[in-house]
Coordinates of C-alpha atoms in Angstrom, one line a residue:
M32 CA 70.5 -3.5 115.7
G33 CA 68.7 0.0 116.5
T34 CA 70.0 2.8 117.8
R35 CA 67.3 2.6 120.6
S36 CA 68.1 -1.2 121.4
I37 CA 72.2 -0.4 121.6
L38 CA 71.4 2.5 124.2
A39 CA 69.3 -0.2 126.1
L40 CA 72.2 -2.6 126.5
L41 CA 74.6 0.2 127.5
A42 CA 72.2 1.5 130.1
L43 CA 71.9 -2.0 131.5
S44 CA 75.6 -2.5 131.5
L45 CA 75.7 0.8 133.5
L46 CA 73.0 -0.7 136.1
T47 CA 75.2 -3.7 136.8
T48 CA 78.8 -2.4 136.5
G49 CA 78.9 1.5 137.1
C50 CA 79.5 1.7 140.6
G51 CA 80.0 -1.8 141.4
I52 CA 76.5 -2.3 143.1
E53 CA 75.2 -5.7 143.7
Q54 CA 73.2 -6.8 140.6
S55 CA 70.5 -8.4 143.2
V56 CA 69.6 -4.7 144.2
P57 CA 66.5 -3.5 142.3
S58 CA 66.5 -0.8 140.0
S59 CA 63.8 2.0 139.8
T60 CA 63.9 2.3 136.1
S61 CA 63.2 -1.4 135.5
T62 CA 60.2 -2.4 133.5
S63 CA 58.4 -5.4 133.4
A64 CA 59.7 -8.2 131.2
P65 CA 59.2 -11.8 130.4
A66 CA 60.6 -14.6 132.5
G67 CA 64.5 -15.1 131.7
A68 CA 64.9 -12.0 130.0
W69 CA 68.9 -11.0 129.9
F70 CA 68.1 -7.2 128.8
I71 CA 65.3 -4.8 128.8
D72 CA 64.9 -1.5 127.3
V73 CA 65.7 1.0 129.8
A74 CA 66.8 4.1 127.5
E75 CA 63.8 6.1 127.4
N76 CA 63.2 5.9 131.0
A77 CA 66.8 6.8 131.9
G78 CA 66.8 10.0 129.7
L79 CA 68.8 8.5 126.9
D80 CA 66.6 10.3 124.0
F81 CA 68.6 10.0 121.1
V82 CA 68.1 9.0 117.3
H83 CA 71.1 8.9 115.1
F84 CA 70.7 10.9 111.6
N85 CA 72.3 9.6 108.8
G86 CA 71.7 12.8 106.4
M87 CA 69.9 10.8 103.5
S88 CA 68.6 12.9 100.7
G89 CA 67.5 10.1 98.1
E90 CA 71.2 10.4 96.5
F91 CA 72.2 6.9 98.4
Y92 CA 75.6 8.3 99.4
F93 CA 78.0 5.7 100.8
P94 CA 78.2 6.8 104.6
E95 CA 74.3 6.5 104.8
I96 CA 74.4 2.8 105.4
M97 CA 77.3 2.8 108.0
S98 CA 76.3 2.3 111.3
P99 CA 77.3 4.9 114.2
G100 CA 79.4 4.3 117.4
A101 CA 79.2 5.0 121.0
G102 CA 81.5 5.4 123.7
L103 CA 81.3 4.7 127.7
L104 CA 83.6 6.8 129.8
D105 CA 83.9 8.6 133.3
Y106 CA 84.5 12.0 131.8
D107 CA 83.6 13.8 135.3
N108 CA 85.4 11.1 137.7
D109 CA 82.4 10.4 139.7
G110 CA 82.8 6.9 139.4
D111 CA 79.8 6.1 137.4
L112 CA 80.1 5.6 133.3
D113 CA 78.6 8.3 131.2
V114 CA 77.7 7.9 127.3
Y115 CA 78.8 9.7 124.5
L116 CA 76.7 8.9 121.1
V117 CA 78.0 9.8 117.7
Q118 CA 75.6 11.9 115.3
G119 CA 75.8 12.3 111.6
S120 CA 75.0 15.0 109.4
M121 CA 73.5 16.2 106.1
L122 CA 75.3 14.6 103.0
G123 CA 76.3 16.4 99.9
R124 CA 77.7 19.7 99.1
G125 CA 75.3 22.4 99.7
R126 CA 72.3 20.2 100.8
T127 CA 70.3 21.5 103.9
L128 CA 68.3 19.6 106.7
S129 CA 65.1 20.9 104.5
Q130 CA 66.2 18.1 101.9
A131 CA 66.3 15.1 104.4
L132 CA 64.3 12.3 103.6
L133 CA 64.3 11.5 107.5
P134 CA 64.1 14.5 110.0
S135 CA 66.5 15.1 112.6
H136 CA 65.4 14.3 116.0
G137 CA 66.5 16.5 119.1
P138 CA 68.5 19.9 119.0
L139 CA 69.5 21.5 116.1
P140 CA 71.7 21.2 114.3
P141 CA 72.4 17.7 114.8
K142 CA 75.5 16.9 116.6
G143 CA 77.2 14.2 119.2
R144 CA 75.7 14.4 122.2
L145 CA 76.9 13.7 125.8
F146 CA 75.2 12.1 128.5
R147 CA 76.0 12.5 132.0
N148 CA 75.2 9.7 134.2
D149 CA 73.2 10.9 137.3
L150 CA 73.1 7.5 139.1
R151 CA 71.7 7.7 142.6
L152 CA 71.7 5.0 145.4
Q153 CA 68.3 5.6 147.0
G154 CA 67.5 5.1 150.8
D155 CA 65.7 1.5 150.2
G156 CA 68.8 0.3 148.1
T157 CA 67.1 0.9 144.9
R158 CA 69.1 2.9 142.1
M159 CA 67.7 5.8 140.4
L160 CA 69.4 5.6 137.0
R161 CA 69.1 9.1 135.0
F162 CA 71.5 10.4 132.4
T163 CA 71.4 14.5 131.7
D164 CA 72.2 15.9 128.4
V165 CA 75.1 18.1 129.0
T166 CA 76.7 18.5 125.6
D167 CA 76.0 22.4 125.4
Q168 CA 77.6 22.8 129.2
S169 CA 80.9 20.5 127.6
R170 CA 81.5 23.2 124.9
I171 CA 81.5 20.0 122.7
D172 CA 80.6 21.1 119.1
A173 CA 80.9 17.9 117.0
R174 CA 79.0 18.7 113.9
G175 CA 80.8 16.7 111.3
Y176 CA 79.8 13.1 110.0
C177 CA 80.8 11.1 112.8
I178 CA 81.5 7.0 112.9
G179 CA 83.4 6.3 116.1
V180 CA 84.6 7.6 119.3
V181 CA 87.8 6.8 121.7
A182 CA 88.2 7.4 125.1
G183 CA 91.5 7.8 127.0
D184 CA 93.8 10.2 129.1
I185 CA 96.1 11.8 126.2
D186 CA 98.1 14.2 128.5
N187 CA 98.0 12.1 132.2
D188 CA 95.9 14.6 133.9
G189 CA 93.4 12.0 135.4
W190 CA 90.8 13.2 133.1
I191 CA 89.6 11.1 130.1
D192 CA 89.7 12.7 126.8
L193 CA 87.7 11.9 123.3
Y194 CA 88.8 11.4 119.7
L195 CA 86.1 11.4 117.3
T196 CA 86.4 9.6 113.8
N197 CA 84.5 11.4 111.2
F198 CA 83.6 11.1 107.3
G199 CA 85.9 14.0 107.0
P200 CA 88.4 15.8 109.7
N201 CA 88.7 13.9 112.7
Q202 CA 88.4 15.8 116.4
M203 CA 90.7 15.5 119.2
L204 CA 88.5 16.7 122.3
R205 CA 90.6 17.4 125.4
N206 CA 88.9 17.4 128.9
N207 CA 89.6 20.4 130.8
G208 CA 88.4 18.8 134.3
D209 CA 85.6 21.1 135.1
G210 CA 82.8 19.7 133.0
T211 CA 83.9 21.0 129.6
F212 CA 86.1 20.1 126.5
V213 CA 88.5 21.9 124.2
D214 CA 89.1 21.1 120.7
V215 CA 92.9 20.5 119.9
S216 CA 92.7 18.4 116.8
K217 CA 94.9 21.1 114.6
R218 CA 97.5 21.9 117.6
A219 CA 97.7 18.0 118.3
G220 CA 97.9 17.1 114.7
T221 CA 95.2 14.6 114.6
D222 CA 92.7 16.4 112.3
D223 CA 93.2 13.7 109.5
A224 CA 90.6 14.5 106.8
G225 CA 89.9 11.2 105.6
W226 CA 87.3 8.6 106.4
G227 CA 88.4 7.7 109.9
V228 CA 86.0 4.7 111.0
S229 CA 87.8 3.1 114.0
G230 CA 90.8 4.1 116.6
A231 CA 92.6 2.9 119.6
F232 CA 94.6 4.7 122.0
L233 CA 97.7 2.9 123.3
D234 CA 101.1 3.6 124.4
Y235 CA 103.1 1.4 121.7
D236 CA 106.4 2.8 122.7
R237 CA 105.9 2.2 126.5
D238 CA 107.1 6.2 127.1
G239 CA 103.9 6.5 129.6
W240 CA 101.9 8.6 127.0
L241 CA 99.1 7.4 124.9
D242 CA 99.5 7.3 121.2
L243 CA 96.8 7.0 119.0
Y244 CA 96.1 4.4 116.0
V245 CA 93.5 5.4 113.5
G246 CA 91.8 3.0 111.0
N247 CA 90.5 4.8 107.9
Y248 CA 88.1 3.2 105.3
V249 CA 87.8 4.0 101.4
H250 CA 88.8 6.8 99.5
Y251 CA 85.5 8.3 98.7
T252 CA 83.7 11.7 98.0
T253 CA 79.9 12.6 97.7
E254 CA 81.2 14.9 95.0
T255 CA 82.8 11.7 92.8
D256 CA 79.9 9.6 93.8
I257 CA 78.8 7.6 90.6
S258 CA 75.5 6.0 90.4
C259 CA 74.8 3.0 88.1
P260 CA 71.3 3.7 85.8
G261 CA 71.1 0.1 85.3
L262 CA 70.0 -0.7 88.7
A263 CA 67.0 1.8 88.5
P264 CA 64.6 -0.3 87.5
L265 CA 65.1 -2.7 90.7
I266 CA 63.3 0.3 92.7
T267 CA 60.1 -0.5 92.3
A268 CA 58.6 1.0 95.7
N269 CA 59.9 3.5 98.1
T270 CA 60.5 0.9 100.7
I271 CA 63.3 0.9 103.3
A272 CA 64.0 -2.5 102.4
Q273 CA 64.5 -1.8 98.5
I274 CA 66.1 1.4 99.5
D275 CA 69.4 -0.3 101.7
M276 CA 69.5 -3.1 98.8
Y277 CA 69.6 -0.4 96.1
A278 CA 72.1 1.5 98.2
R279 CA 74.0 -1.6 98.6
L280 CA 74.2 -2.5 95.1
R281 CA 74.9 1.3 93.8
C282 CA 78.3 2.1 92.2
R283 CA 79.9 4.4 94.5
G284 CA 82.9 6.0 92.9
I285 CA 85.3 4.4 95.0
S286 CA 89.0 4.5 94.2
Q287 CA 90.6 0.9 93.5
R288 CA 93.7 2.2 95.4
P289 CA 93.6 1.2 98.9
I290 CA 90.5 0.1 100.6
A291 CA 91.7 0.8 103.8
A292 CA 94.5 2.7 105.4
G293 CA 95.9 3.1 108.9
S294 CA 98.0 5.9 110.6
I295 CA 99.7 6.0 114.0
A296 CA 100.4 9.3 116.1
G297 CA 103.0 9.2 118.7
S298 CA 102.8 11.5 121.6
R299 CA 105.2 14.0 121.8
R300 CA 105.2 15.9 125.3
Q301 CA 105.7 19.4 125.5
P302 CA 105.7 21.9 128.5
S303 CA 102.6 23.8 127.8
R304 CA 100.3 21.5 125.9
P305 CA 100.0 17.9 124.7
V306 CA 100.7 17.1 121.1
A307 CA 100.7 14.3 118.8
S308 CA 102.7 14.2 115.1
V309 CA 102.0 11.5 112.8
L310 CA 105.2 9.0 113.0
A311 CA 103.8 6.9 110.1
R312 CA 100.9 6.2 107.8
G313 CA 100.4 2.7 105.9
L314 CA 98.2 1.6 103.2
L315 CA 97.0 -1.9 102.5
R316 CA 97.4 -2.8 98.9

């Protein structure tokens, strides 16, 4: 499913659930749709202007074919759901944006974007759904090759924080409660430099503080990527379908050790700041 289609689903869910407003109330962002349609694309009208950048330069690196994540969270505690969209970056040491096969869309450099939900209920009962890009105001600087996002209140201060899983060091972003975030990854001990793909906040030891589980993918680097010359004849035309097929068949230089890894961090409450320390790390063999 394309990025814009995903955003359409996110935006529509906000229409029906964001503020507990009855579904029968018409929305000012609605567009005509075939009778019986369950979902309609309102992303562009609502201000969700975003295109994922996968950093492809013709080298067919493994992360290029991985789908990105998205997060719904009420970061400003105004009662409606905001949207965080993860972004990729240029792949390959020393490569620049000028070498990308597909140009980056939006502000440069490409990085994760936070969209504030400015939903308004009009006097006539209609809803005005509008998202505003507040990435710069939020001080979120997520320039890594991000795969997933996890939302949760890590320090029980009533404000939702963010954790980003990356192909590279992960990021823990603490919500300051004033519309801004601060990167506490190193202080929290959660800047794992593997290939994080998914994660979850949970209170596994029932001490009242959220712990963190991170699921890691394969052991892979672009520096050790190995192509299979024998597959080159399969590429007869520069089409998206053939590029995708070649990328899937490519030898990727992946370690034959574990194909998945997990790490869990337990919360440790300190007087001045929230921190997390790694309790255990397991490998699936």
